[in-house]
C-alpha angles and dihedrals in degrees: 000000000000112000138202124180130224119196114199126210111285108172103211094340089087093118087078091058092048090053087058092046090051090058092045091051095044094050094044095238096154114089125204089264101041123125132219116208120192143175127189114327089357082080087076097070095033095052091051090052097043092051095045095245117160099256100198092042125034094359098061093039092053087049094048092047089051093052090046088066092060093091136130145102090299094037112229095340133100090011102097096161091058091050094050089047091056090054088065086055090055093043089060091075091057115097121249089254093046092124089054094047092048099047112107091005106064116059113191122198115217130170111230119212146261095020095037089239118179111234126180117212118201106148117076110182091181137024085245088060092053093049090045089055092048091052093047095049091052098038102127109177109248092017119055092008135019090244111327144348124250107219099216096165096044095037095222094129120224113359137172136198117321097218089078090080109353106074094101098052115143144171109265099187114122111261097021126118120206114212104207113216113198139157093226126066129199097099129086118246096029124125095221139156118284090226136033116280105228117242091240088059089052096046109032135044101259127202121288093250089053093049091045088053093054090046089054091048092052089052092050095047087049091055091048095048100038097037132248133072138287094242095121128075121354106242095190089072094062092208100069 
């Protein structure tokens, strides 16, 4: 079966998605024509896969470092400039030709204002355009941006977080199956956690051991859902 993957919005629970992505990468489950769909923080895992970054090694470390910069009296909220700077930290792990690797593979959901229109971006003519798309899909008002993100490189105007309407993106090509990766269960056909992710994990930057625990859980759930065993790399180390 030819598979594509769709990573839903996850707020700060994205380590679960990266655990799934690590399993997909390790087992070589992405074919040359597979697509990666993502909304909001689901773009972290999807971008690493699309650009060929080692998810368990450099990729997760860069994402952890970016989230560690979301500090302050109010945590990660009401400090958009700090969140935007942290995305620059994450972007350093992407290769120079990341936009070329991602084009046609990575499909980012963004919500275009003022009509709250869902747009899916899959062509990134420059590196700046790719980073523009990553900011746009994660642009939560009052969090990553004061209100909205103006997509200068992509030319889509003002956009906000893609998780508003883009969590159900799927590959509609005949003969293709989409594996939906979500941080909430309750629906058939989803690759989701086997236990409830606490609200604190979703909304705040938790400790490194806590994040690594959810990374491992994502890896294990992917092994159960997609078949195989967890006898490969140890995702709990974060440096495999």
